[in-house]
Short mmCIF file of C-alpha atoms and ligand atoms in Angstrom, two decimals:
data_model
loop_
_atom_site.label_atom_id
_atom_site.label_comp_id
_atom_site.label_asym_id
_atom_site.label_seq_id
_atom_site.Cartn_x
_atom_site.Cartn_y
_atom_site.Cartn_z
CA MET A 461 0.00 0.00 0.00
CA ILE A 462 1.23 3.53 -0.71
CA THR A 463 0.82 6.37 1.75
CA VAL A 464 0.44 9.90 0.39
CA LYS A 465 0.69 12.97 2.58
CA ASN A 466 -0.06 15.69 0.07
CA VAL A 467 -1.33 15.76 -3.55
CA ILE A 468 -0.67 18.71 -5.83
CA THR A 469 -1.89 19.34 -9.38
CA PRO A 470 0.43 21.86 -11.04
CA SER A 471 -0.64 23.47 -14.30
CA THR A 472 2.81 23.54 -15.95
CA THR A 473 5.66 21.07 -16.21
CA ALA A 474 7.98 23.74 -14.76
CA GLU A 475 5.93 23.80 -11.53
CA ALA A 476 5.77 20.01 -11.47
CA PHE A 477 9.53 19.74 -11.96
CA GLU A 478 10.21 22.25 -9.20
CA ALA A 479 7.98 20.35 -6.77
CA LEU A 480 9.77 17.13 -7.74
CA GLN A 481 13.15 18.59 -6.81
CA GLN A 482 12.00 19.96 -3.44
CA ASN A 483 11.80 16.67 -1.61
CA ARG A 484 13.39 13.31 -2.29
CA PHE A 485 10.11 11.54 -1.52
CA ALA A 486 8.13 13.71 -3.98
CA THR A 487 6.77 11.52 -6.78
CA LEU A 488 5.18 12.13 -10.16
CA LEU A 489 1.83 10.52 -10.85
CA GLY A 490 1.08 9.04 -14.27
CA GLY A 491 -1.79 6.55 -14.31
CA GLY A 492 -0.82 5.35 -10.84
CA ALA A 493 -1.13 1.65 -11.70
CA PHE A 494 2.49 0.77 -11.05
CA LEU A 495 2.88 3.10 -8.08
CA ARG A 496 -0.01 1.32 -6.34
CA MET A 497 1.74 -2.03 -6.59
CA GLY A 498 4.51 -0.76 -4.29
CA SER A 499 4.59 0.38 -0.68
CA LYS A 500 6.05 3.87 -0.78
CA ASN A 501 5.61 6.72 1.67
CA ILE A 502 5.08 9.69 -0.62
CA THR A 503 5.33 13.18 0.86
CA THR A 504 4.09 15.00 -2.24
CA LEU A 505 2.34 13.25 -5.09
CA ILE A 506 2.53 15.40 -8.22
CA ASP A 507 -0.46 14.82 -10.46
CA LEU A 508 0.52 15.61 -14.07
CA SER A 509 -3.01 15.52 -15.46
CA ARG A 510 -3.31 19.32 -15.77
CA CYS A 511 0.09 20.00 -17.31
CA GLY A 512 -1.16 19.82 -20.91
CA LEU A 513 0.62 16.54 -21.63
CA HIS A 514 -2.36 14.53 -22.80
CA CYS A 515 -2.29 15.15 -26.59
CA ILE A 516 -1.08 13.24 -29.61
CA THR A 517 -0.14 15.96 -32.11
CA GLU A 518 0.89 15.72 -35.75
CA HIS A 519 3.51 18.23 -36.95
CA ASP A 520 5.08 18.66 -40.41
CA ASP A 521 8.02 16.34 -39.73
CA HIS A 522 7.16 14.52 -36.51
CA TRP A 523 4.49 13.30 -34.14
CA GLU A 524 4.49 14.34 -30.51
CA ILE A 525 2.96 12.07 -27.89
CA GLY A 526 2.45 13.79 -24.55
CA ALA A 527 3.54 11.98 -21.40
CA ALA A 528 -0.01 11.78 -20.01
CA VAL A 529 -1.39 10.02 -23.10
CA THR A 530 -2.61 6.57 -22.09
CA LEU A 531 -1.54 3.38 -23.82
CA GLY A 532 -5.21 2.97 -24.78
CA GLU A 533 -5.20 6.33 -26.57
CA LEU A 534 -1.99 5.40 -28.37
CA GLU A 535 -3.49 2.07 -29.41
CA GLN A 536 -6.66 3.68 -30.73
CA HIS A 537 -5.14 6.61 -32.62
CA ARG A 538 -5.99 5.76 -36.24
CA GLU A 539 -3.77 8.22 -38.13
CA LEU A 540 -0.69 7.61 -36.00
CA ASN A 541 -1.09 3.86 -36.40
CA ARG A 542 -1.76 4.17 -40.13
CA GLN A 543 1.48 6.11 -40.64
CA TYR A 544 3.57 3.69 -38.55
CA ALA A 545 2.21 0.43 -39.97
CA GLY A 546 0.18 -0.28 -36.81
CA LEU A 547 3.35 -0.65 -34.74
CA PRO A 548 2.30 1.56 -31.76
CA ALA A 549 -0.96 -0.37 -31.35
CA ALA A 550 0.70 -3.77 -31.81
CA ALA A 551 3.28 -2.91 -29.15
CA VAL A 552 0.70 -2.28 -26.41
CA ARG A 553 -2.19 -4.55 -27.42
CA GLU A 554 -1.08 -7.52 -25.30
CA ILE A 555 -0.59 -5.49 -22.10
CA VAL A 556 -3.05 -6.91 -19.54
CA GLY A 557 -6.43 -5.55 -20.70
CA VAL A 558 -8.35 -2.55 -21.98
CA GLN A 559 -9.05 -1.12 -18.51
CA LEU A 560 -5.36 -1.03 -17.55
CA ARG A 561 -4.29 0.38 -20.91
CA ASN A 562 -6.86 3.16 -20.53
CA VAL A 563 -5.16 4.25 -17.30
CA VAL A 564 -1.41 3.75 -17.67
CA THR A 565 0.57 6.49 -19.37
CA VAL A 566 3.23 6.71 -22.07
CA GLY A 567 5.42 9.05 -19.97
CA ALA A 568 5.66 6.75 -16.97
CA SER A 569 6.13 3.68 -19.15
CA VAL A 570 9.07 5.18 -21.03
CA TYR A 571 10.69 7.09 -18.15
CA ALA A 572 10.73 4.01 -15.93
CA ARG A 573 12.78 2.07 -18.55
CA TYR A 574 11.20 -1.20 -17.43
CA GLY A 575 13.04 -4.19 -18.89
CA PHE A 576 9.77 -5.99 -19.56
CA SER A 577 8.24 -3.05 -21.42
CA ASP A 578 6.39 -3.78 -24.63
CA LEU A 579 5.94 -0.11 -25.50
CA ILE A 580 9.65 0.69 -25.28
CA THR A 581 10.56 -2.18 -27.61
CA GLY A 582 8.01 -0.96 -30.14
CA LEU A 583 9.14 2.67 -29.93
CA LEU A 584 12.83 1.79 -30.14
CA ALA A 585 12.30 0.34 -33.62
CA LEU A 586 11.14 3.80 -34.75
CA PRO A 587 13.14 7.06 -35.03
CA VAL A 588 12.12 8.23 -31.55
CA LYS A 589 13.42 10.93 -29.24
CA VAL A 590 12.28 11.69 -25.71
CA ARG A 591 11.90 15.20 -24.33
CA LEU A 592 12.78 15.59 -20.66
CA HIS A 593 12.08 18.78 -18.77
CA GLN A 594 15.65 19.21 -17.48
CA ALA A 595 17.81 17.10 -19.80
CA GLY A 596 16.04 18.18 -23.02
CA GLU A 597 15.71 16.01 -26.11
CA MET A 598 17.72 12.86 -26.73
CA PRO A 599 17.32 9.70 -28.82
CA LEU A 600 15.36 6.99 -27.02
CA GLU A 601 18.35 4.65 -27.36
CA THR A 602 20.59 7.12 -25.48
CA PHE A 603 17.97 7.61 -22.77
CA LEU A 604 17.62 3.84 -22.30
CA GLU A 605 21.39 3.45 -21.93
CA GLN A 606 22.14 6.51 -19.78
CA GLY A 607 18.90 7.56 -18.12
CA ALA A 608 17.99 11.17 -17.46
CA GLY A 609 21.09 11.93 -15.38
CA GLY A 610 19.01 13.03 -12.37
CA LYS A 611 15.42 13.22 -11.21
CA ASP A 612 13.57 14.49 -14.28
CA LEU A 613 10.14 14.62 -15.86
CA LEU A 614 9.43 13.12 -19.25
CA GLU A 615 7.28 15.55 -21.22
CA ALA A 616 6.86 13.84 -24.58
CA VAL A 617 7.89 11.15 -27.00
CA ILE A 618 8.71 12.45 -30.48
CA ILE A 619 8.56 10.25 -33.58
CA GLU A 620 10.15 11.40 -36.84
CA LYS A 621 7.79 11.15 -39.76
CA GLY A 622 8.41 8.97 -42.80
CA VAL A 623 7.26 6.06 -44.87
CA CYS A 624 7.16 3.13 -42.46
CA LYS A 625 6.95 -0.64 -42.65
CA GLY A 626 7.22 -2.58 -39.44
CA GLY A 627 6.17 -5.36 -37.14
CA TYR A 628 5.99 -6.15 -33.42
CA VAL A 629 5.71 -9.49 -31.69
CA SER A 630 5.98 -10.82 -28.14
CA LEU A 631 5.73 -14.23 -26.52
CA ARG A 632 3.89 -14.71 -23.21
CA LYS A 633 3.19 -17.88 -21.26
CA THR A 634 -0.35 -16.67 -20.58
CA ALA A 635 -2.38 -13.68 -21.70
CA GLY A 636 -1.84 -10.74 -19.35
CA ASP A 637 1.58 -11.91 -18.14
CA TYR A 638 4.83 -10.08 -18.88
CA ALA A 639 6.54 -11.09 -22.13
CA LEU A 640 9.29 -13.71 -22.10
CA LEU A 641 10.77 -11.75 -24.97
CA ASN A 642 9.52 -9.11 -27.37
CA ALA A 643 10.85 -7.78 -30.66
CA ALA A 644 10.09 -5.08 -33.18
CA ALA A 645 11.51 -4.02 -36.52
CA ALA A 646 10.70 -1.05 -38.69
CA VAL A 647 12.03 0.63 -41.81
CA VAL A 648 11.43 4.39 -41.73
CA ASN A 649 12.79 6.59 -44.51
CA GLY A 650 15.02 3.74 -45.69
CA LYS A 651 16.61 3.10 -42.28
CA LEU A 652 15.98 -0.21 -40.54
CA ARG A 653 15.91 -0.69 -36.76
CA ILE A 654 15.49 -3.97 -34.88
CA SER A 655 14.83 -3.88 -31.14
CA VAL A 656 14.59 -6.76 -28.68
CA GLY A 657 13.30 -6.35 -25.12
CA ALA A 658 12.29 -8.30 -22.02
CA ARG A 659 15.66 -10.11 -22.28
CA PRO A 660 14.83 -9.58 -19.30
CA ARG A 661 17.01 -6.48 -19.55
CA ARG A 662 15.59 -3.41 -21.15
CA ALA A 663 15.21 -3.21 -24.92
CA ALA A 664 18.26 -2.70 -27.11
CA LEU A 665 18.92 -2.36 -30.81
CA ALA A 666 20.58 -5.26 -32.65
CA HIS A 667 23.13 -3.13 -34.50
CA SER A 668 25.08 -5.93 -36.25
CA ALA A 669 21.90 -7.53 -37.58
CA MET A 670 20.72 -4.08 -38.71
CA SER A 671 23.96 -3.46 -40.66
CA LEU A 672 23.79 -6.89 -42.27
CA LEU A 673 20.23 -6.26 -43.44
CA GLN A 674 20.87 -2.73 -44.56
CA GLU A 675 23.61 -4.02 -46.89
CA ALA A 676 21.75 -7.12 -48.07
CA ALA A 677 18.44 -5.42 -48.85
CA VAL A 678 16.99 -5.60 -52.31
CA THR A 679 15.65 -2.08 -52.89
CA LEU A 680 12.71 -1.87 -55.23
CA ASN A 681 13.07 1.29 -57.29
CA GLU A 682 9.42 2.10 -57.91
CA SER A 683 8.38 1.97 -54.23
CA SER A 684 11.78 2.45 -52.53
CA GLN A 685 10.95 -0.52 -50.33
CA MET A 686 13.66 -2.64 -48.77
CA ILE A 687 13.03 -6.37 -48.82
CA TRP A 688 15.13 -9.38 -47.85
CA THR A 689 15.32 -13.01 -48.91
CA GLU A 690 14.40 -15.67 -46.34
CA GLU A 691 18.06 -16.72 -46.19
CA VAL A 692 19.16 -13.19 -45.25
CA ILE A 693 16.37 -12.94 -42.67
CA GLN A 694 17.61 -16.17 -41.04
CA GLN A 695 21.20 -14.86 -41.00
CA ALA A 696 20.08 -11.58 -39.42
CA ALA A 697 17.98 -13.37 -36.78
CA GLU A 698 21.02 -15.52 -35.91
CA THR A 699 23.21 -12.40 -35.73
CA ALA A 700 20.76 -10.63 -33.41
CA ALA A 701 20.63 -13.69 -31.13
CA GLY A 702 24.44 -13.72 -31.05
CA GLU A 703 25.03 -10.03 -30.35
CA LEU A 704 22.44 -9.36 -27.62
CA VAL A 705 22.77 -10.46 -24.01
CA PHE A 706 20.00 -12.58 -22.45
CA GLY A 707 19.34 -13.32 -18.81
CA THR A 708 17.46 -15.86 -16.74
CA ASN A 709 14.53 -15.13 -14.42
CA SER A 710 11.42 -16.94 -13.20
CA ARG A 711 9.81 -16.67 -16.65
CA SER A 712 12.56 -18.06 -18.85
CA SER A 713 16.17 -19.17 -19.10
CA SER A 714 18.69 -17.12 -21.07
CA ALA A 715 19.14 -20.02 -23.52
CA TYR A 716 15.42 -20.13 -24.27
CA ARG A 717 15.33 -16.35 -24.69
CA GLN A 718 18.22 -16.55 -27.13
CA HIS A 719 16.36 -19.21 -29.11
CA LEU A 720 13.19 -17.10 -29.07
CA CYS A 721 15.15 -14.11 -30.31
CA ARG A 722 15.95 -15.95 -33.57
CA VAL A 723 12.28 -16.80 -34.06
CA LEU A 724 10.80 -13.41 -33.13
CA VAL A 725 13.33 -11.34 -35.07
CA ALA A 726 12.70 -13.43 -38.18
CA ARG A 727 8.96 -12.85 -37.74
CA VAL A 728 9.19 -9.08 -37.46
CA LEU A 729 11.50 -8.92 -40.47
CA ARG A 730 9.00 -10.92 -42.53
CA ALA A 731 6.36 -8.43 -41.37
CA CYS A 732 8.57 -5.62 -42.70
CA ASN A 733 8.81 -7.44 -46.03
CA GLU A 734 5.04 -7.68 -46.17
CA GLY A 735 4.46 -4.03 -45.28
CA GLY A 736 3.81 -4.10 -41.59
CA GLY A 737 1.33 -4.47 -38.79
CA ARG A 738 1.13 -7.23 -36.27
CA SER A 739 3.24 -10.27 -37.07
C1 LIG B 548 -0.47 -5.39 -13.22
C2 LIG B 548 0.37 -4.70 -14.27
C3 LIG B 548 0.83 -5.45 -15.36
C4 LIG B 548 1.62 -4.83 -16.34
N1 LIG B 548 2.04 -5.56 -17.42
C5 LIG B 548 2.78 -4.94 -18.40
C6 LIG B 548 3.21 -5.65 -19.56
O1 LIG B 548 2.96 -6.83 -19.76
N2 LIG B 548 3.94 -4.96 -20.49
C7 LIG B 548 4.26 -3.64 -20.34
O2 LIG B 548 4.91 -3.07 -21.21
N3 LIG B 548 3.85 -2.95 -19.25
C8 LIG B 548 3.14 -3.57 -18.28
N4 LIG B 548 2.77 -2.88 -17.17
C9 LIG B 548 3.30 -1.49 -16.99
C10 LIG B 548 2.36 -0.45 -17.57
O3 LIG B 548 2.25 -0.60 -18.98
C11 LIG B 548 2.91 0.95 -17.26
O4 LIG B 548 4.15 1.08 -17.89
C12 LIG B 548 3.09 1.19 -15.78
O5 LIG B 548 1.89 0.88 -15.10
C13 LIG B 548 3.48 2.64 -15.50
O6 LIG B 548 2.47 3.49 -15.95
P1 LIG B 548 1.58 4.34 -14.95
O7 LIG B 548 0.96 5.44 -15.76
O8 LIG B 548 0.69 3.45 -14.18
O9 LIG B 548 2.71 4.94 -13.98
P2 LIG B 548 2.67 5.37 -12.46
O10 LIG B 548 2.35 4.20 -11.60
O11 LIG B 548 1.82 6.58 -12.29
O12 LIG B 548 4.20 5.81 -12.29
C14 LIG B 548 5.27 4.87 -12.41
C15 LIG B 548 6.58 5.62 -12.15
O13 LIG B 548 6.83 6.57 -13.18
C16 LIG B 548 6.97 7.89 -12.62
N5 LIG B 548 6.40 8.83 -13.60
C17 LIG B 548 5.11 8.96 -13.97
N6 LIG B 548 4.98 9.86 -14.96
C18 LIG B 548 6.23 10.33 -15.22
C19 LIG B 548 6.76 11.27 -16.15
N7 LIG B 548 6.00 11.91 -17.03
N8 LIG B 548 8.10 11.51 -16.11
C20 LIG B 548 8.90 10.88 -15.23
N9 LIG B 548 8.45 9.97 -14.34
C21 LIG B 548 7.13 9.68 -14.34
C22 LIG B 548 6.24 7.83 -11.31
O14 LIG B 548 6.71 8.80 -10.40
C23 LIG B 548 6.55 6.42 -10.85
O15 LIG B 548 7.82 6.36 -10.27
C24 LIG B 548 1.96 -3.45 -16.20
C25 LIG B 548 1.48 -2.71 -15.10
C26 LIG B 548 0.69 -3.31 -14.16
C27 LIG B 548 0.18 -2.47 -13.00
#
C-alpha cells in the first residue's frame, strides 16, 4: 500500500519539476497503476493531469505524444497507427487488458525504462526521441542506456515522420503476463531498426543484424521498399541472437530467450517485407 501525505496538481511542467526537486520523496503521478503495486511513503504526489501533456499531435516532420497520453489512446489513434504500420498499437495490445491500458501512461512507461516493457521495444524500432524537462531532447536509445542523469520529468515522445513498414511481436506464457521476450523491426525513410526487449534487460537495438540487413536489402526502385530473402532474414535473426545479451529469471532461461530471439526477429523482419502491422 502507498501512503500519500499531500497531492498537488500543477498546471505547468515547470511547476511540477520544481515540486519534484524539493523533496526526495516527492513523486510524479502518471496513471498510478504501477505506483499502487509498491509500498512507498510519498510526501508529495505530483499529479501531471493538468500539465497539458495529454495530446497526440501531428507536426510537419514529426508526431508528438504527450507523457499523459494513455496506452489505450496510443493504441486507438488511427492516423498515428496508419502512418507507422500499426506498430504503436501492436506494441501495447497484449498489455493486460483494456481497462489497464486506458489508465497507464506513455510518460511513466518510457521514463521508468522497465526491462519488460512492450511499449519501449516498439518505440525503439522507430526514429524516436524523448523530451525531458531538465535534460532536453535525446534519442530513445541514449535515454535507455544513460537515463535522465538526475530526477527528471518526461514531457513527450517524439517520432520522426516517414514512410514506415514494421512489425511487433511478443511471446507470453499466458495472456496478461509479462513477455518472455519481445521484438520489433521497422524501416522508416530507408533506415531499418530492430529492437529486442524483455531479455529480461531493457530493450536494445541489434546493431550488427541491422547493418547486415541494410547491406543485403533488395531495394525496389518504384516503391523504394527494402526487402530481404528468407536466407538473409535467417542470418540476421542468428546475428541478433548472437550479439544481444540474455538473462534468466522466473519466466525463462537465457538459452530459451536466445532461441526465441531468432524466431521473433525473423517474424518481425518478414512483417517488414510484407508491409507491416502485427506479425
Ligand atoms: C499489473 C500490471 C501489469 C503490467 N504488465 C505490463 C506488460 O505486460 N507490459 C508492459 O509493457 N507494461 C506492463 N505494465 C506497466 C504499464 O504498462 C505501465 O508502464 C506502468 O503501469 C506505469 O504506468 P503508470 O501510468 O501506471 O505509472 P505510475 O504508476 O503513475 O508511475 C510509475 C513511475 O513513473 C513515474 N512517472 C510517472 N509519470 C512520469 C513522467 N511523465 N516523467 C517521469 N516519471 C514519471 C512515477 O513517479 C513512478 O515512479 C503493467 C502494469 C501493471 C500495473
